[in-house]
Amino acid sequence: MSSRSLFAMDTVLLLLVLLPIFVAGAVAGTRGFRASNDVLYRRVGLTVLYLAGLFAFLA
């Protein structure tokens, strides 16, 4: 058996840092879109996808 663990320590630390941010974003998104309609949700989603694609294209 190897002395290496299943997860690297830097990966676990990154998880511990980013998990609260992810959960806070999910909660904020749930509360923010609770009263909105499907058209707004679709536009925001497509805008995020467009910006991610544009960033990947330019990078």
Short mmCIF file of N, CA and C in Angstrom, two decimals:
data_model
loop_
_atom_site.label_atom_id
_atom_site.label_comp_id
_atom_site.label_asym_id
_atom_site.label_seq_id
_atom_site.Cartn_x
_atom_site.Cartn_y
_atom_site.Cartn_z
N MET A 1 0.84 -1.18 0.00
CA MET A 1 0.00 0.00 0.00
C MET A 1 0.89 1.25 0.00
N SER A 2 0.49 2.22 -0.73
CA SER A 2 1.25 3.44 -0.85
C SER A 2 1.02 4.34 0.36
N SER A 3 1.98 5.20 0.63
CA SER A 3 1.84 6.14 1.74
C SER A 3 1.08 7.40 1.33
N ARG A 4 0.71 7.49 0.07
CA ARG A 4 -0.02 8.65 -0.41
C ARG A 4 -1.49 8.52 -0.05
N SER A 5 -2.11 9.64 0.25
CA SER A 5 -3.53 9.62 0.61
C SER A 5 -4.38 9.76 -0.64
N LEU A 6 -5.67 9.60 -0.45
CA LEU A 6 -6.59 9.66 -1.58
C LEU A 6 -6.68 11.07 -2.17
N PHE A 7 -6.67 12.08 -1.31
CA PHE A 7 -6.74 13.47 -1.75
C PHE A 7 -5.49 14.21 -1.29
N ALA A 8 -5.01 15.09 -2.13
CA ALA A 8 -3.87 15.92 -1.74
C ALA A 8 -4.34 16.99 -0.76
N MET A 9 -3.48 17.37 0.14
CA MET A 9 -3.85 18.33 1.19
C MET A 9 -4.22 19.68 0.60
N ASP A 10 -3.54 20.12 -0.46
CA ASP A 10 -3.89 21.41 -1.05
C ASP A 10 -5.27 21.37 -1.68
N THR A 11 -5.69 20.22 -2.18
CA THR A 11 -7.04 20.09 -2.73
C THR A 11 -8.09 20.18 -1.63
N VAL A 12 -7.83 19.57 -0.51
CA VAL A 12 -8.76 19.63 0.62
C VAL A 12 -8.86 21.05 1.15
N LEU A 13 -7.75 21.75 1.24
CA LEU A 13 -7.77 23.14 1.70
C LEU A 13 -8.53 24.03 0.72
N LEU A 14 -8.34 23.80 -0.56
CA LEU A 14 -9.09 24.56 -1.56
C LEU A 14 -10.58 24.30 -1.44
N LEU A 15 -10.96 23.05 -1.19
CA LEU A 15 -12.36 22.72 -0.97
C LEU A 15 -12.92 23.47 0.23
N LEU A 16 -12.18 23.50 1.31
CA LEU A 16 -12.65 24.18 2.52
C LEU A 16 -12.79 25.69 2.31
N VAL A 17 -11.99 26.26 1.45
CA VAL A 17 -12.09 27.69 1.17
C VAL A 17 -13.25 27.98 0.23
N LEU A 18 -13.42 27.16 -0.81
CA LEU A 18 -14.41 27.46 -1.84
C LEU A 18 -15.82 26.96 -1.53
N LEU A 19 -15.96 25.98 -0.66
CA LEU A 19 -17.29 25.44 -0.36
C LEU A 19 -18.24 26.48 0.22
N PRO A 20 -17.84 27.29 1.20
CA PRO A 20 -18.77 28.31 1.70
C PRO A 20 -19.16 29.34 0.64
N ILE A 21 -18.24 29.66 -0.25
CA ILE A 21 -18.54 30.60 -1.33
C ILE A 21 -19.57 30.00 -2.27
N PHE A 22 -19.41 28.73 -2.60
CA PHE A 22 -20.34 28.04 -3.48
C PHE A 22 -21.73 27.96 -2.84
N VAL A 23 -21.78 27.61 -1.57
CA VAL A 23 -23.07 27.49 -0.88
C VAL A 23 -23.74 28.86 -0.78
N ALA A 24 -22.98 29.90 -0.48
CA ALA A 24 -23.55 31.25 -0.41
C ALA A 24 -24.10 31.68 -1.77
N GLY A 25 -23.40 31.36 -2.84
CA GLY A 25 -23.90 31.68 -4.17
C GLY A 25 -25.16 30.92 -4.52
N ALA A 26 -25.24 29.67 -4.12
CA ALA A 26 -26.44 28.87 -4.38
C ALA A 26 -27.63 29.42 -3.60
N VAL A 27 -27.41 29.79 -2.35
CA VAL A 27 -28.50 30.35 -1.54
C VAL A 27 -28.94 31.70 -2.10
N ALA A 28 -28.00 32.55 -2.47
CA ALA A 28 -28.35 33.85 -3.04
C ALA A 28 -29.09 33.69 -4.36
N GLY A 29 -28.67 32.74 -5.18
CA GLY A 29 -29.35 32.50 -6.44
C GLY A 29 -30.76 31.98 -6.25
N THR A 30 -30.94 31.12 -5.26
CA THR A 30 -32.27 30.58 -4.98
C THR A 30 -33.20 31.68 -4.51
N ARG A 31 -32.72 32.52 -3.63
CA ARG A 31 -33.56 33.62 -3.13
C ARG A 31 -33.79 34.68 -4.19
N GLY A 32 -32.80 34.94 -5.01
CA GLY A 32 -32.93 35.98 -6.02
C GLY A 32 -33.86 35.61 -7.15
N PHE A 33 -33.92 34.34 -7.51
CA PHE A 33 -34.75 33.93 -8.63
C PHE A 33 -36.08 33.32 -8.20
N ARG A 34 -36.39 33.38 -6.93
CA ARG A 34 -37.64 32.80 -6.45
C ARG A 34 -38.85 33.50 -7.06
N ALA A 35 -38.79 34.83 -7.15
CA ALA A 35 -39.94 35.58 -7.65
C ALA A 35 -39.82 35.93 -9.13
N SER A 36 -38.79 35.47 -9.80
CA SER A 36 -38.61 35.82 -11.21
C SER A 36 -39.28 34.80 -12.12
N ASN A 37 -39.35 35.15 -13.39
CA ASN A 37 -39.97 34.24 -14.35
C ASN A 37 -38.90 33.48 -15.14
N ASP A 38 -39.34 32.57 -15.98
CA ASP A 38 -38.42 31.72 -16.74
C ASP A 38 -37.60 32.51 -17.75
N VAL A 39 -38.17 33.56 -18.30
CA VAL A 39 -37.46 34.34 -19.32
C VAL A 39 -36.22 35.01 -18.71
N LEU A 40 -36.38 35.61 -17.54
CA LEU A 40 -35.24 36.24 -16.88
C LEU A 40 -34.18 35.21 -16.53
N TYR A 41 -34.60 34.07 -16.00
CA TYR A 41 -33.67 33.01 -15.63
C TYR A 41 -32.89 32.54 -16.86
N ARG A 42 -33.57 32.38 -17.98
CA ARG A 42 -32.92 31.94 -19.22
C ARG A 42 -31.94 32.99 -19.72
N ARG A 43 -32.32 34.27 -19.66
CA ARG A 43 -31.43 35.34 -20.12
C ARG A 43 -30.16 35.43 -19.27
N VAL A 44 -30.32 35.31 -17.96
CA VAL A 44 -29.15 35.37 -17.08
C VAL A 44 -28.25 34.17 -17.34
N GLY A 45 -28.83 33.00 -17.49
CA GLY A 45 -28.03 31.80 -17.76
C GLY A 45 -27.28 31.89 -19.07
N LEU A 46 -27.96 32.35 -20.10
CA LEU A 46 -27.30 32.49 -21.40
C LEU A 46 -26.23 33.57 -21.39
N THR A 47 -26.46 34.64 -20.63
CA THR A 47 -25.45 35.69 -20.51
C THR A 47 -24.19 35.16 -19.82
N VAL A 48 -24.38 34.37 -18.77
CA VAL A 48 -23.23 33.78 -18.08
C VAL A 48 -22.47 32.84 -19.01
N LEU A 49 -23.20 32.02 -19.76
CA LEU A 49 -22.55 31.12 -20.72
C LEU A 49 -21.81 31.89 -21.81
N TYR A 50 -22.42 32.97 -22.29
CA TYR A 50 -21.79 33.80 -23.31
C TYR A 50 -20.49 34.40 -22.78
N LEU A 51 -20.54 34.94 -21.56
CA LEU A 51 -19.34 35.56 -20.99
C LEU A 51 -18.25 34.53 -20.73
N ALA A 52 -18.62 33.33 -20.31
CA ALA A 52 -17.63 32.28 -20.09
C ALA A 52 -16.99 31.87 -21.42
N GLY A 53 -17.79 31.76 -22.46
CA GLY A 53 -17.25 31.43 -23.78
C GLY A 53 -16.36 32.53 -24.32
N LEU A 54 -16.77 33.76 -24.12
CA LEU A 54 -15.96 34.89 -24.58
C LEU A 54 -14.63 34.94 -23.84
N PHE A 55 -14.67 34.71 -22.55
CA PHE A 55 -13.43 34.69 -21.76
C PHE A 55 -12.51 33.56 -22.22
N ALA A 56 -13.08 32.39 -22.47
CA ALA A 56 -12.27 31.25 -22.93
C ALA A 56 -11.69 31.53 -24.32
N PHE A 57 -12.45 32.19 -25.16
CA PHE A 57 -11.99 32.51 -26.51
C PHE A 57 -10.84 33.51 -26.47
N LEU A 58 -10.94 34.50 -25.59
CA LEU A 58 -9.92 35.54 -25.52
C LEU A 58 -8.69 35.11 -24.73
N ALA A 59 -8.83 34.15 -23.87
CA ALA A 59 -7.70 33.73 -23.01
C ALA A 59 -6.72 32.84 -23.74
#
